[in-house]
Short mmCIF file of C-alpha atoms in Angstrom, two decimals:
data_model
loop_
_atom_site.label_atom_id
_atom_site.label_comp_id
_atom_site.label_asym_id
_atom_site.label_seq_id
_atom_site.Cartn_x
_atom_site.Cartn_y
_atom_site.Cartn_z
CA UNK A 1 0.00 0.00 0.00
CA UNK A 2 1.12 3.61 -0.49
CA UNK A 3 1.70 5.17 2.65
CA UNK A 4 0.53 9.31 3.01
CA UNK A 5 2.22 11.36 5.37
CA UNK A 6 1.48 15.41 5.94
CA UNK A 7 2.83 17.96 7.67
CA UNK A 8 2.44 19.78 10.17
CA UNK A 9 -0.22 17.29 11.94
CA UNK A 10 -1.49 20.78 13.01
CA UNK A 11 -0.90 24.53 12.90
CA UNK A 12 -2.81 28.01 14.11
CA UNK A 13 -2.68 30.87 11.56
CA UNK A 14 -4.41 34.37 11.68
CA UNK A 15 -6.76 35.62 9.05
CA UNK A 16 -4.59 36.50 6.20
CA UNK A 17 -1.89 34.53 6.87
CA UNK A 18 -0.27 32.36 4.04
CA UNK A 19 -0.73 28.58 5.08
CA UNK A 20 1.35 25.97 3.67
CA UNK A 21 0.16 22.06 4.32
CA UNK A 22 2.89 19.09 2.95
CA UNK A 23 2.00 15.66 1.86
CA UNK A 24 4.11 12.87 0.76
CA UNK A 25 3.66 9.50 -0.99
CA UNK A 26 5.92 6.29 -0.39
CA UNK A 27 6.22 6.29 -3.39
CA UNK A 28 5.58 7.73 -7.18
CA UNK A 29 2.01 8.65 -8.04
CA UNK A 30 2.47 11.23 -10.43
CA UNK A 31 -0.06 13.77 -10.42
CA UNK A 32 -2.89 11.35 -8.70
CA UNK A 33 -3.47 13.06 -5.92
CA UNK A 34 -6.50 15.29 -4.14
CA UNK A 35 -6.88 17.77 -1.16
CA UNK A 36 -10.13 17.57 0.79
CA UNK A 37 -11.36 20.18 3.62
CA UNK A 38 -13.38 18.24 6.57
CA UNK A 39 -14.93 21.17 9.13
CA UNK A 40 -16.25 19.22 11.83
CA UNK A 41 -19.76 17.31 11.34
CA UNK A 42 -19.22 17.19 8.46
CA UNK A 43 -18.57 15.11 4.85
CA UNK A 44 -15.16 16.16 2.81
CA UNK A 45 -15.52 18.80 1.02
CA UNK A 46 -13.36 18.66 -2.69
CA UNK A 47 -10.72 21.69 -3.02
CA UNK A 48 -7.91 20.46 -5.24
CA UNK A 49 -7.88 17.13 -7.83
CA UNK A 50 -4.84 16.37 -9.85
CA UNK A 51 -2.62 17.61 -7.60
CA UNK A 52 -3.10 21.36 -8.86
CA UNK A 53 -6.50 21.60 -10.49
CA UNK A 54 -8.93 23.84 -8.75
CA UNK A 55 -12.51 21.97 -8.15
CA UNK A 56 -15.05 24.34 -9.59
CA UNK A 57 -16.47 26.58 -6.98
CA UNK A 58 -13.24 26.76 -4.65
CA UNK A 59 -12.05 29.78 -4.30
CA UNK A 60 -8.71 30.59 -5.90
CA UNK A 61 -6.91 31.31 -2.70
CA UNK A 62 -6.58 27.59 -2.94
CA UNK A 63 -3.35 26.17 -5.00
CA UNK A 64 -1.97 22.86 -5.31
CA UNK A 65 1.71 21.97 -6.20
CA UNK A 66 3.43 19.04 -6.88
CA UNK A 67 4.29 15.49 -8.69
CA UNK A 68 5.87 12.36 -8.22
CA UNK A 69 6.06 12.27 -4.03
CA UNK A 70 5.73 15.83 -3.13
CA UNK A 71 2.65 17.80 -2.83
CA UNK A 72 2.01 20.89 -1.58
CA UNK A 73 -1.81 22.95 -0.60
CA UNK A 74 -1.71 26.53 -0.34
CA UNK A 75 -4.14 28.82 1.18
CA UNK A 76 -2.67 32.36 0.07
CA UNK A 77 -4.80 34.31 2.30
CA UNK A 78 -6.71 32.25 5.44
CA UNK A 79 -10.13 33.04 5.61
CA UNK A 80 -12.42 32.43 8.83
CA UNK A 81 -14.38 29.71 6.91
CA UNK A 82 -11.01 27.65 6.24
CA UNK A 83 -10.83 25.93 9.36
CA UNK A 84 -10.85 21.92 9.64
CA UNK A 85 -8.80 19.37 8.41
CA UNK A 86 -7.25 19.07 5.47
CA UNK A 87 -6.44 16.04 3.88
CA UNK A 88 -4.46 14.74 0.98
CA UNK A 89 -5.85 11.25 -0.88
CA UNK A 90 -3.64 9.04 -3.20
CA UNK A 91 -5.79 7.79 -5.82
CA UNK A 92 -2.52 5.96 -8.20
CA UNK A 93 -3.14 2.30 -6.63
CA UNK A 94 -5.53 0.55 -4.56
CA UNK A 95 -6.23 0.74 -2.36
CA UNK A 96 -6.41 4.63 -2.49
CA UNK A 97 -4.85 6.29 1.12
CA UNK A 98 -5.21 9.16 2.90
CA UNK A 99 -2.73 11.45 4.53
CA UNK A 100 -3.28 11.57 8.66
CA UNK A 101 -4.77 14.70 8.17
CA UNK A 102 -3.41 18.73 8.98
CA UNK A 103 -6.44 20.45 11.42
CA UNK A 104 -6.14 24.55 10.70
CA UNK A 105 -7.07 26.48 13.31
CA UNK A 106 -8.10 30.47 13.24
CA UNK A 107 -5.81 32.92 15.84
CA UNK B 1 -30.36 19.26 -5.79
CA UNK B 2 -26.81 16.80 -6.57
CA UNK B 3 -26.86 14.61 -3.37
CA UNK B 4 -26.00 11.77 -1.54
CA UNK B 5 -27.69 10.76 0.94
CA UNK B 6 -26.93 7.70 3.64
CA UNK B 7 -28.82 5.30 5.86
CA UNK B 8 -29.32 2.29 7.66
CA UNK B 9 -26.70 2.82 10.17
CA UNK B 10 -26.72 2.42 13.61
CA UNK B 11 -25.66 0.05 16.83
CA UNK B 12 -24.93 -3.88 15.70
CA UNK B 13 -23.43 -6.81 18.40
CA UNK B 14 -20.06 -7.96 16.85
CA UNK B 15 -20.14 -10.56 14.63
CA UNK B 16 -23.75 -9.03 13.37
CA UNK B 17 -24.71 -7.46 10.22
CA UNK B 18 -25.94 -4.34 8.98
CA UNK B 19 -26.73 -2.86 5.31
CA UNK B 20 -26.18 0.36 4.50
CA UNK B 21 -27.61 2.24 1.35
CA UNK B 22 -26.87 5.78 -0.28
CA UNK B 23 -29.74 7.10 -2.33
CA UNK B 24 -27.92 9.39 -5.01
CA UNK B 25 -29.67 12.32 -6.85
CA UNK B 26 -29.43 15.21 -9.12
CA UNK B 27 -27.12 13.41 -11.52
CA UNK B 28 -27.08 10.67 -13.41
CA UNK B 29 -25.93 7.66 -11.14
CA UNK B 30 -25.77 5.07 -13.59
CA UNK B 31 -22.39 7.03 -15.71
CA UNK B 32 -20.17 6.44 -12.20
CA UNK B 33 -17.82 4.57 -10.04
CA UNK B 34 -19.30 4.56 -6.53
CA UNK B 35 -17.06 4.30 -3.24
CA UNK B 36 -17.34 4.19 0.61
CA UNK B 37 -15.12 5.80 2.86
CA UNK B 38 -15.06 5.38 6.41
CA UNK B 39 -13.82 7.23 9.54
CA UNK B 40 -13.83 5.97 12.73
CA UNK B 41 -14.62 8.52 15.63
CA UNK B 42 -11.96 11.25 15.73
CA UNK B 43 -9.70 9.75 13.44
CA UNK B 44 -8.79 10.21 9.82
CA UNK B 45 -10.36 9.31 6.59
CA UNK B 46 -10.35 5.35 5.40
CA UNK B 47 -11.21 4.13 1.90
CA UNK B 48 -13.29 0.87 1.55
CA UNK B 49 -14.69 -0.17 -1.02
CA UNK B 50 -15.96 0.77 -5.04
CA UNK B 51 -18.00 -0.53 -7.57
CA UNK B 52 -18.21 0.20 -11.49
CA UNK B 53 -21.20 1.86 -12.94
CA UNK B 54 -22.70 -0.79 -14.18
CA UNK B 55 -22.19 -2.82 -10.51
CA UNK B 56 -19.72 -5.62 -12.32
CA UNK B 57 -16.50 -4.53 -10.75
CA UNK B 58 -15.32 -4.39 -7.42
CA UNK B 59 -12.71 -3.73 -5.13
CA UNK B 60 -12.44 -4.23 -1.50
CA UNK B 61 -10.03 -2.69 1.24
CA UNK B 62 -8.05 -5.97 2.43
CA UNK B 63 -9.86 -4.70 5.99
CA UNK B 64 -13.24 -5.63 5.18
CA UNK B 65 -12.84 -8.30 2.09
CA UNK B 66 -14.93 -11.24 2.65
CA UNK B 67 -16.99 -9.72 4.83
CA UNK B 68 -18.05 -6.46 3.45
CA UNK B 69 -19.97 -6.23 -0.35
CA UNK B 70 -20.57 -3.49 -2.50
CA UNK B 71 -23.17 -3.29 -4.61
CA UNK B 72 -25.97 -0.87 -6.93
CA UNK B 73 -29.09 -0.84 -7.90
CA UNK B 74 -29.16 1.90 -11.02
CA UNK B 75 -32.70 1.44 -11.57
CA UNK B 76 -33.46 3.07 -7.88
CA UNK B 77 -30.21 5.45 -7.87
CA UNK B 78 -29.10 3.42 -4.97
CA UNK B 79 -25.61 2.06 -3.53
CA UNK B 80 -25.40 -0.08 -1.04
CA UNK B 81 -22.74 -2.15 1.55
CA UNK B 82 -23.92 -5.34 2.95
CA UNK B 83 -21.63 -5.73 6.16
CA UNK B 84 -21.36 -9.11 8.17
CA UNK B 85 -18.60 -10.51 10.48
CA UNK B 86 -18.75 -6.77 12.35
CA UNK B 87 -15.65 -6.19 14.32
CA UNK B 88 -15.54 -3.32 17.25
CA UNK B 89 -12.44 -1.88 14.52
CA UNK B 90 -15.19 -1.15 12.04
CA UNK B 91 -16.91 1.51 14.27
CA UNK B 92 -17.23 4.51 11.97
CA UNK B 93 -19.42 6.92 10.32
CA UNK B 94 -19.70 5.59 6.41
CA UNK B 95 -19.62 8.20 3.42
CA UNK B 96 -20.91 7.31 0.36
CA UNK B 97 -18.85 9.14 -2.70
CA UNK B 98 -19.11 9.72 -6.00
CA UNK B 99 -15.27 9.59 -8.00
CA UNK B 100 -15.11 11.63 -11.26
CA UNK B 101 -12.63 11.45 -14.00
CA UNK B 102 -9.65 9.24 -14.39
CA UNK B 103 -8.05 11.08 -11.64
CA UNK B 104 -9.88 9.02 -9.25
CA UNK B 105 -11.06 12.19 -6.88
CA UNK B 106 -14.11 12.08 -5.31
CA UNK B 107 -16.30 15.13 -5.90
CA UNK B 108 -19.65 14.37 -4.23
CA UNK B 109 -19.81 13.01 -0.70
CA UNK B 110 -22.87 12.22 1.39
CA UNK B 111 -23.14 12.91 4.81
CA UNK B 112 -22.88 9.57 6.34
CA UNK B 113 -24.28 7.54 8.51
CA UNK B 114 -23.10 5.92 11.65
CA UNK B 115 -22.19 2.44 12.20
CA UNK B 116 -21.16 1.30 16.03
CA UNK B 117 -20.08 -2.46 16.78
CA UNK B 118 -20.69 -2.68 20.66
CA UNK B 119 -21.95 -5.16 22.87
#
C-alpha cells in the first residue's frame, strides 16, 4: 500500500496569513493526488484534484503543487471559513490512502 | 439538488450485520464509479470499497474483504454495503462518494451515517 504522510499534523494561523500544508507519498504517483477540507460534522468537502486543479467553486486562494512524491496545498490568504482538516488522498493504486490529516485552526 | 444521501446505520453486536444504502440524486448515477469511505470517531479518513457503474467490478479494502460487499441498484439510484462478520475496529461513520474522471477524486460526498459495533 502507499503510505501518506502530511505535515504539520497541526498549525494556528491568523486571518490572512499564508498557510502551507505538505503531503508525501511512499512512493511515485504522479499527479494522482486530491486535497479535501473536513470542518467538523461534516462530509469532505473537494478543493484540489490532480494535484493542482482547482474543483469548480473553490475559491482561488486555494493552490496545489506538486508530482511524483511531493505535494504541496496553499491557502494564500486564510479566511475564517477555512478551518478543519485538510487532507491529501492518493488515488494511483488501490487501495487509495489518505494522509493523517493537517487540522487549521483560526488565531 | 446533486446529493448523496446515507442510511441504515446504527448500533450492531459484533459478529452481526448491517446494510447500508446511499440514495444518489441530481445526476445521473448510472455514468459512475461509486465508493465508501469510512472514519472511525476522531480519526482520519479510510477508503473501503468501489464498484463500477454498471455494478460488475469491485474492489475491497483488504480490511473488510470477505466480509463487506458493495453493490448498486441503477434502476433506484441506490448504492449499497452489505456488512457481516462486524468487528468493534469497524466503528465509523460511512460516506458514500461519487469519484469523477480518471483522476480518481471524489467530488460528491454524502453525509454519512453511523455504524457502532458494541456489545
Amino acid at each position: 500500500d502507499i503510505q501518506m504522510t502530511q505535515s504539520p499534523s497541526s498549525l494556528s494561523a491568523s486571518v490572512g496569513d499564508r498557510v502551507t500544508i505538505t503531503c508525501r507519498a511512499s512512493q511515485s504517483i504522479s499527479s494522482f493526488l486530491t486535497w479535501y477540507q473536513q470542518r467538523p460534522g461534516i462530509a469532505p468537502k473537494l478543493l484540489i484534484y490532480a494535484a493542482s486543479s482547482l474543483q469548480s467553486g473553490v475559491p482561488s486562494r486555494f493552490r496545489g503543487s506538486g508530482s511524483g512524491t511531493d505535494f504541496t496545498l496553499t491557502i494564500s490568504s486564510l479566511q475564517p471559513e477555512d478551518f478543519g482538516t485538510y487532507y491529501c488522498q492518493q488515488s494511483y493504486s488501490i487501495p487509495f490512502t489518505f494522509g493523517p490529516g493537517t487540522k487549521v485552526d483560526i488565531k | 439538488e446533486v446529493q448523496l444521501v446515507e442510511s441504515g446505520g446504527g448500533l450492531v453486536q459484533p459478529g452481526g450485520s448491517l446494510r447500508l444504502s446511499c440514495a444518489a440524486s441530481g445526476f445521473t448515477f448510472s455514468n459512475y464509479w461509486m465508493h465508501w469511505v469510512r472514519q472511525a470517531p476522531g480519526k482520519g479518513l479510510v477508503w473501503v470499497s468501489r464498484i463500477n457503474s454498471d455494478g460488475s467490478t469491485t474492489t475491497y479494502a483488504d480490511s473488510v474483504k470477505g466480509r463487506f460487499t458493495i453493490s448498486r441498484d441503477n434502476a433506484k439510484n441506490t448504492l449499497y454495503l452489505q456488512m457481516s462478520s462486524l468487528r468493534a475496529e469497524d466503528t465509523a461513520i460511512y460516506y458514500c462518494a461519487k469519484s469523477n474522471g480518471g483522476y480518481w477524486y471524489f467530488d460528491l460526498w454524502g453525509r454519512g451515517t453511523l455504524v457502532t459495533v458494541s456489545s
